[in-house]
Coordinates of C-alpha atoms in Angstrom, one line a residue:
M1 CA 110.0 149.4 80.7
T2 CA 109.2 145.8 81.7
A3 CA 109.9 144.3 85.1
L4 CA 112.8 142.2 83.8
R5 CA 114.4 145.3 82.2
W6 CA 114.2 147.3 85.4
E7 CA 115.8 144.4 87.3
E8 CA 118.5 144.3 84.6
R9 CA 119.2 148.0 85.2
V10 CA 119.3 147.5 89.0
Q11 CA 121.8 144.6 88.6
R12 CA 124.0 146.4 86.1
G13 CA 123.9 149.6 88.2
A14 CA 125.5 147.6 91.1
H15 CA 127.9 145.5 89.0
P16 CA 128.3 146.8 85.5
L17 CA 131.0 144.3 84.6
A18 CA 130.6 141.4 87.0
Y19 CA 126.9 141.0 86.5
P20 CA 126.9 140.5 82.7
A21 CA 130.0 138.3 83.0
I22 CA 128.3 136.1 85.5
R23 CA 125.1 135.8 83.4
G24 CA 127.2 135.1 80.3
L25 CA 129.1 132.2 81.9
R26 CA 125.9 130.1 82.2
R27 CA 125.8 129.9 78.4
L28 CA 129.2 128.2 78.6
G29 CA 127.9 125.5 80.9
P30 CA 126.4 124.9 84.4
V31 CA 129.8 124.7 85.9
V32 CA 132.8 126.7 84.4
R33 CA 136.3 127.3 85.7
V34 CA 137.3 131.0 85.4
P35 CA 141.0 131.9 85.9
G36 CA 141.5 134.3 88.8
I37 CA 137.8 133.9 89.9
G38 CA 137.2 130.2 90.6
V39 CA 134.8 127.5 89.6
V40 CA 131.5 129.3 88.9
V41 CA 128.2 127.3 89.4
S42 CA 125.1 128.5 87.5
D43 CA 122.9 125.4 88.0
A44 CA 120.6 125.3 91.0
A45 CA 120.7 121.6 91.7
T46 CA 124.6 121.6 91.6
A47 CA 124.7 124.7 93.8
R48 CA 122.6 123.1 96.4
E49 CA 124.8 120.0 96.4
V50 CA 127.9 122.3 97.0
L51 CA 126.2 124.2 99.8
L52 CA 125.0 121.0 101.5
D53 CA 128.5 119.3 101.3
T54 CA 130.3 120.9 104.2
D55 CA 132.9 118.2 104.3
R56 CA 134.4 119.2 100.9
F57 CA 133.2 122.8 100.5
S58 CA 133.7 125.3 103.3
K59 CA 133.1 128.9 104.3
V60 CA 136.6 128.8 105.8
G61 CA 139.7 128.8 103.6
P62 CA 141.2 130.4 100.6
G63 CA 138.6 132.5 98.7
A64 CA 135.9 131.7 101.2
P65 CA 133.8 134.3 103.3
S66 CA 136.4 133.9 106.0
D67 CA 138.9 135.8 103.9
L68 CA 136.6 138.8 103.8
W69 CA 135.1 138.8 107.3
T70 CA 137.5 137.3 109.8
P71 CA 139.8 140.3 109.7
V72 CA 136.8 142.6 110.4
L73 CA 134.6 140.6 112.7
G74 CA 137.0 138.1 114.3
P75 CA 136.9 134.3 114.1
S76 CA 133.7 133.6 116.0
V77 CA 130.8 134.6 113.8
L78 CA 128.6 132.3 111.7
L79 CA 129.8 133.8 108.5
N80 CA 133.3 132.3 108.9
M81 CA 132.8 129.1 110.9
E82 CA 132.4 125.4 110.2
G83 CA 131.9 122.2 112.1
T84 CA 131.2 121.8 115.8
D85 CA 131.9 125.4 116.8
H86 CA 129.6 126.7 114.1
G87 CA 126.8 124.2 115.1
R88 CA 127.1 125.2 118.8
L89 CA 127.0 129.0 118.1
R90 CA 124.1 128.6 115.7
R91 CA 122.1 126.5 118.1
T92 CA 122.7 129.1 120.8
L93 CA 121.6 132.0 118.6
A94 CA 118.6 130.2 117.1
G95 CA 116.3 131.2 120.0
L96 CA 116.8 134.9 119.0
F97 CA 115.6 134.3 115.5
T98 CA 112.4 132.3 115.9
P99 CA 109.4 133.8 114.0
R100 CA 107.8 134.8 117.3
T101 CA 110.9 136.4 118.7
V102 CA 111.7 138.5 115.6
R103 CA 108.0 139.6 115.4
E104 CA 108.3 140.9 118.9
L105 CA 111.6 142.7 118.1
V106 CA 110.1 144.3 115.0
A107 CA 106.9 145.1 116.9
V108 CA 108.9 147.0 119.5
S109 CA 111.4 148.7 117.2
V110 CA 109.7 149.4 113.9
P111 CA 106.1 150.7 114.3
A112 CA 107.2 154.3 115.2
A113 CA 109.2 154.4 111.9
L114 CA 106.2 153.3 109.9
A115 CA 103.4 155.1 111.9
A116 CA 103.0 158.0 109.5
L117 CA 103.6 156.2 106.2
P118 CA 99.9 155.4 105.5
E119 CA 98.6 158.8 106.5
R120 CA 101.2 160.5 104.3
L121 CA 100.3 158.4 101.3
L122 CA 96.6 158.8 101.8
A123 CA 97.0 162.6 102.2
G124 CA 98.4 162.7 98.7
E125 CA 102.2 162.8 99.6
R126 CA 104.7 161.1 97.3
V127 CA 107.0 158.9 99.4
D128 CA 110.5 157.5 98.6
L129 CA 110.2 153.9 99.7
V130 CA 114.0 153.4 99.6
A131 CA 114.4 156.2 102.3
E132 CA 111.5 154.7 104.3
T133 CA 113.0 151.2 104.2
A134 CA 116.4 152.6 105.2
T135 CA 114.9 154.1 108.3
I136 CA 113.3 150.8 109.2
A137 CA 116.6 148.9 108.7
G138 CA 118.5 151.5 110.7
T139 CA 115.9 151.3 113.5
V140 CA 116.5 147.5 113.7
I141 CA 120.3 148.1 113.7
C142 CA 119.7 150.3 116.8
A143 CA 117.7 147.6 118.4
M144 CA 120.4 145.0 117.7
T145 CA 123.2 147.1 119.0
G146 CA 121.5 148.8 121.9
L147 CA 121.4 152.3 120.4
P148 CA 118.4 154.5 121.3
P149 CA 116.6 154.9 117.9
T150 CA 116.7 158.6 117.5
D151 CA 116.6 160.0 114.0
A152 CA 120.3 160.8 114.1
A153 CA 121.3 157.4 115.5
V154 CA 119.2 155.6 112.9
R155 CA 120.8 157.5 110.0
E156 CA 124.3 157.2 111.4
A157 CA 123.9 153.4 112.0
M158 CA 122.6 152.8 108.5
T159 CA 125.4 154.9 106.9
A160 CA 128.0 153.2 109.0
A161 CA 126.8 149.7 108.0
Q162 CA 126.6 150.7 104.3
S163 CA 130.1 152.0 104.3
V164 CA 131.4 148.6 105.4
V165 CA 129.2 146.5 103.1
G166 CA 130.1 148.8 100.2
L167 CA 133.7 147.8 100.4
V168 CA 133.0 144.2 99.2
R169 CA 133.0 143.4 95.5
L170 CA 132.1 140.2 93.8
H171 CA 135.5 139.8 92.2
R172 CA 137.5 140.6 95.4
H173 CA 138.8 137.7 97.4
S174 CA 139.6 139.9 100.5
L175 CA 139.7 143.5 101.7
T176 CA 142.8 145.6 101.6
P177 CA 144.5 146.5 104.9
S178 CA 143.1 150.1 104.8
Q179 CA 139.6 148.8 104.1
V180 CA 139.9 146.4 107.1
R181 CA 141.0 149.2 109.3
H182 CA 138.0 151.3 108.2
A183 CA 135.6 148.5 108.7
R184 CA 137.0 147.6 112.2
A185 CA 136.7 151.3 113.2
V186 CA 133.1 151.5 112.0
L187 CA 132.1 148.3 113.8
A188 CA 134.0 149.4 117.0
R189 CA 131.7 152.5 117.1
L190 CA 128.6 150.5 116.4
S191 CA 129.7 147.9 119.0
E192 CA 130.1 150.3 121.9
P193 CA 126.5 150.4 122.9
A194 CA 126.2 146.6 122.3
R195 CA 129.2 146.0 124.6
D196 CA 127.6 148.1 127.3
A197 CA 124.3 146.3 126.8
Y198 CA 126.0 142.9 127.0
R199 CA 127.8 143.9 130.2
D200 CA 124.6 145.3 131.8
G201 CA 123.0 141.9 131.0
D202 CA 119.5 143.3 130.5
P203 CA 117.7 140.5 128.6
A204 CA 115.4 143.1 127.1
T205 CA 118.3 144.0 124.8
V206 CA 119.6 141.7 122.1
P207 CA 123.2 141.7 123.5
G208 CA 121.9 141.2 127.0
R209 CA 119.9 138.3 125.8
M210 CA 123.0 136.8 124.1
R211 CA 124.8 137.0 127.4
E212 CA 121.9 135.2 129.0
L213 CA 122.1 132.5 126.4
G214 CA 125.8 131.9 127.3
L215 CA 127.6 133.7 124.5
S216 CA 131.0 135.3 125.4
E217 CA 131.3 139.0 124.9
E218 CA 133.4 138.4 121.8
E219 CA 130.8 136.0 120.3
A220 CA 128.0 138.4 121.1
L221 CA 129.6 141.4 119.5
G222 CA 130.7 139.4 116.5
A223 CA 127.2 138.1 116.0
V224 CA 125.7 141.6 116.3
G225 CA 128.2 142.9 113.8
A226 CA 127.5 140.0 111.4
F227 CA 123.7 140.5 111.5
V228 CA 124.0 144.2 111.1
L229 CA 126.2 143.9 108.0
T230 CA 124.4 141.1 106.3
G231 CA 120.9 142.1 107.1
T232 CA 120.7 145.9 106.5
E233 CA 121.5 146.0 102.8
T234 CA 119.3 142.9 102.1
V235 CA 116.1 144.5 103.6
Q236 CA 116.8 148.0 102.2
S237 CA 117.3 146.6 98.7
F238 CA 114.5 144.0 98.7
V239 CA 111.5 145.9 99.9
P240 CA 111.6 148.6 97.1
R241 CA 112.4 145.9 94.5
L242 CA 109.5 143.8 95.7
V243 CA 107.1 146.7 95.3
A244 CA 108.5 147.6 91.9
L245 CA 108.3 144.0 90.6
A246 CA 104.8 143.5 91.9
A247 CA 103.7 146.8 90.3
D248 CA 105.4 146.1 87.0
T249 CA 103.8 142.7 86.7
G250 CA 100.3 143.6 87.9
W251 CA 100.6 141.9 91.3
L252 CA 100.8 144.9 93.6
D253 CA 97.1 145.5 94.1
R254 CA 96.6 141.8 94.9
L255 CA 99.6 141.8 97.2
L256 CA 98.4 144.7 99.2
A257 CA 94.8 143.6 99.3
A258 CA 95.7 140.2 100.7
D259 CA 94.8 140.0 104.4
P260 CA 97.7 138.2 106.2
A261 CA 95.4 137.3 109.0
T262 CA 93.6 134.8 106.8
P263 CA 95.1 131.6 105.4
E264 CA 94.4 132.7 101.8
G265 CA 95.9 136.1 102.3
A266 CA 99.0 134.9 104.1
A267 CA 99.6 132.3 101.4
L268 CA 99.3 134.9 98.6
R269 CA 101.6 137.3 100.4
G270 CA 104.1 134.6 101.1
R271 CA 104.2 133.4 97.5
V272 CA 104.6 136.9 96.1
V273 CA 107.4 137.7 98.5
E274 CA 109.2 134.3 97.9
E275 CA 109.0 134.8 94.2
A276 CA 110.4 138.3 94.4
L277 CA 113.2 137.0 96.5
R278 CA 114.0 134.4 93.8
V279 CA 114.0 136.9 91.0
T280 CA 116.0 139.6 92.9
A281 CA 118.4 137.0 94.6
P282 CA 119.4 139.2 97.5
T283 CA 122.7 137.3 97.8
P284 CA 123.9 137.4 94.1
A285 CA 126.8 135.0 94.8
M286 CA 128.0 132.7 97.6
L287 CA 131.6 131.6 98.1
R288 CA 133.1 128.3 99.2
S289 CA 136.7 127.0 99.6
V290 CA 137.4 123.4 98.5
R291 CA 138.6 121.3 101.4
A292 CA 139.3 118.1 99.5
D293 CA 139.6 117.0 95.9
A294 CA 136.2 116.6 94.4
A295 CA 134.0 117.2 91.4
V296 CA 131.5 120.1 90.9
G297 CA 129.3 118.9 88.1
T298 CA 131.8 117.7 85.5
V299 CA 134.6 119.9 86.7
R300 CA 137.3 118.5 88.9
V301 CA 138.4 120.7 91.8
R302 CA 141.3 120.5 94.2
A303 CA 141.8 121.5 97.8
G304 CA 142.3 125.3 97.9
D305 CA 140.2 126.0 94.9
R306 CA 137.4 128.6 95.1
V307 CA 133.8 127.9 94.2
V308 CA 131.5 130.8 93.3
V309 CA 127.8 129.8 93.4
A310 CA 126.2 132.3 91.0
T311 CA 122.9 132.5 93.0
I312 CA 121.6 135.1 90.6
S313 CA 121.8 132.7 87.6
C314 CA 120.6 129.7 89.6
C315 CA 117.5 131.6 90.7
R316 CA 116.7 133.8 87.7
D317 CA 117.0 130.9 85.2
A318 CA 114.0 129.2 86.9
G319 CA 111.7 131.6 84.9
P320 CA 110.2 135.0 84.9
F321 CA 108.4 136.5 88.0
D322 CA 105.2 134.5 88.4
P323 CA 103.8 133.9 91.9
G324 CA 101.1 131.8 90.3
T325 CA 103.6 129.1 89.4
P326 CA 104.8 126.6 92.1
A327 CA 108.4 127.1 93.1
D328 CA 111.0 124.7 91.6
A329 CA 112.2 122.6 94.5
A330 CA 115.9 122.9 93.4
V331 CA 115.7 126.7 93.6
R332 CA 113.4 127.2 96.6
H333 CA 115.0 129.4 99.3
L334 CA 118.4 129.0 97.6
W335 CA 118.9 132.8 97.9
F336 CA 119.2 132.2 101.7
G337 CA 121.6 129.3 101.3
A338 CA 121.2 125.6 102.2
G339 CA 122.1 123.2 104.9
P340 CA 123.8 124.2 108.2
H341 CA 124.6 127.7 106.7
F342 CA 121.0 128.5 105.8
C343 CA 120.5 132.1 106.7
L344 CA 119.6 132.3 110.4
G345 CA 118.4 135.9 110.0
M346 CA 115.7 135.0 107.4
P347 CA 112.8 135.3 109.9
L348 CA 114.0 138.8 110.9
A349 CA 114.3 139.9 107.3
L350 CA 110.8 138.6 106.5
A351 CA 109.3 140.2 109.7
Q352 CA 110.6 143.6 108.5
V353 CA 109.1 143.0 105.0
D354 CA 105.8 142.1 106.6
A355 CA 105.9 145.3 108.7
V356 CA 106.3 147.4 105.6
L357 CA 103.6 145.5 103.7
D358 CA 101.2 145.9 106.6
A359 CA 101.7 149.6 106.5
L360 CA 101.2 149.8 102.8
R361 CA 98.2 147.6 103.0
S362 CA 96.4 150.5 104.7
V363 CA 96.3 152.2 101.4
A364 CA 94.4 149.2 99.9
V365 CA 92.1 149.0 102.8
A366 CA 91.2 152.7 102.3
G367 CA 90.2 151.9 98.7
R368 CA 93.2 153.4 97.1
A369 CA 95.9 151.9 94.9
L370 CA 99.6 152.3 95.3
R371 CA 101.5 153.3 92.2
V372 CA 105.2 153.7 91.4
V373 CA 105.7 157.2 89.9
D374 CA 109.5 157.5 89.7
R375 CA 112.6 155.5 90.3
S376 CA 116.4 155.6 89.9
V377 CA 119.0 152.8 90.2
A378 CA 121.8 152.7 92.8
R379 CA 125.3 152.4 91.5
G380 CA 128.5 150.9 92.9
V381 CA 126.7 148.9 95.7
L382 CA 127.2 145.3 96.7
I383 CA 123.5 144.3 96.9
P384 CA 121.7 145.6 93.8
A385 CA 119.1 148.2 94.7
Y386 CA 117.1 151.2 93.7
R387 CA 118.6 154.6 94.8
S388 CA 115.0 155.9 95.0
L389 CA 111.5 154.5 94.4
T390 CA 108.8 157.1 94.7
V391 CA 105.2 155.8 95.3
E392 CA 101.9 157.5 95.7
A393 CA 98.3 156.5 96.5
A394 CA 96.1 156.8 93.4

C-alpha cells in the first residue's frame, strides 16, 4: 500500500465522515459556505490571510475555539484569547518555549523513557512505536504538571489527556455539559501537582517557573492544561506517521543516517520532518469567528459567522510527500498556524521528535536498517493516528 493510501486510511479512521467531506469541498471551490458548519477555506493563501487578520477573524466568539475550551480551561489561556491580554500572556510564556529551554526540558524528562529503545531494537525485539511515543508524551506531561514520572503516572497522565481531547469532533461547535464536567474533573486531577508546584515556587518546575515569570495561579494552571491537551496527541500521532511516511517513500534510511550535529544532516532531518508535518497536518482544521463583515476569498461573511480553515486540504494539496522539493511559501508551517497565534509549543513538539529520531538513529549508526513490519489505524480520535506501528531493526 502506498504512503498516500496509508495516510488516507489514518485520516478516515479518525474522521470517516468529516474527512472525505472536507476533502470533497475543495472541488467546489477554495472557499465554500456549508450550512451548519461555516465558511470552509481549502486554499493555503486565503487561509493564511484569515489567520493573520485578527481584527476581523478571532479565536473568541461564536464557533471559535473559545466555545470549546473556555468552559474547560477558563478564560485565560492562549487558545481562547485575543488582543492585548493574549499578547501579554504569550510574551510572558515565550521564555519557556525557546529552543534551548525545551531541549533542556526534554533532556531532563525524556532520556530515561528512550534509554532502552535502541538496545531492544538491536537485540532483535519488535517495538510498537506508538506505545513508545505515548510514554514520551506522558513523561513530558508529568514534567509540565509536576508529577513524578513513574510508569503509572505516565500512563495515567496520558490516558487522562486523551480522554479530554477525544471529546472534540470537527463538526462540533462546543462540548456538552456532561463532557465539560468530565473534562474539568480530569484537568483538576492533572492540575493538583501543578498547583502545588506553583505554590512552592521552585523554578526547576514548569509551574514554578511560570510563577517566577509573573503568571497568576489561574493563568499558570490554564497554560499547563492547554499545553497538555494540545501537545500530547500531536506528538503521539506525528512520530509514528513520520516514520511510516519516510519508510513508505524510501526516505527512512536517509533520515536516520543524517547526523543532526552537522549542517547537512540537520538540514536533511529538518526538511523531512517539515514535509511530514505538511502531509499529516497535525491540526486538521482551525476555527475562527468573524468579528466584522468581510470577505473570505469571494465569499462574503458577517459578524458571528464561523470560518473553518481546512488545514488538511491547504497542506495536502501542495503535492505528495517530497522532502527534495522546496516548501511552498503559502503552505510553510501553516499546520502550526500563522501570526500572533502561531503555535507557541512548536519548539517543544520538535524537541520531542528529535529525541525519538536520535534514539532511532542508533540503529543506523550500528549498520542496521529500521523497517515497519506491522501497523493498524486508530479510530474515533481527534488527531488522526496509528493505533500501533511495529518496527524492527533489519
